[in-house]
């Protein structure tokens, strides 16, 4: 089973700043099979990025994904108040099997 | 527009079977080439994939839960269901249904299911 480790656990930034969130896999992951989600309190997760770098429908272009192999990154270029939330990465593996990272909480500084 | 609506008891006793149903509107569980899956989230914790059913009827389960999980489809009602047997307090979580392929594109609103006597 591939384990996804997200860092940092908590990221404290101010609106307008740039956020960089990391997701590291214990084994190589196909870029096609890496996704990012945003979750706000009391809500279901929302798909932001699929295929490591493709934005889902309706996602603003300040959100971008990159990476390959075992290291993936979600970048939010200029934080807005609505972006403060918990972010999860997720991978799809053979069998099939789906695993999530433990999450990064993005909080207002 | 796709909508996923979960239903089922919000309180289950230890050792009993947890049952959830997801009613789909805006797509067909039997014709769409998507997976229909269940994910759970214990209070204050992260996300765990439970299992999924493909439109063809094939099922796939998380190995850590496989011995206790059954996912099925009712095409006449355009629903898919989750049964989790022999529950304990560790199974207390928000349970989500979702439509997915490699990523989970669409989610139900989620419902907290509490395991307690």
PDB file of C-alpha atoms in Angstrom, chain A residues 16 59 106 108:
ATOM      1  CA  UNK A  16      -2.301  37.529  -0.447  1.00  0.00           C
ATOM      2  CA  UNK A  59     -11.453  25.836  -9.743  1.00  0.00           C
ATOM      3  CA  UNK A 106      -4.035  26.077   6.082  1.00  0.00           C
ATOM      4  CA  UNK A 108      -4.911  32.450   8.806  1.00  0.00           C
TER       5      UNK A 108
END
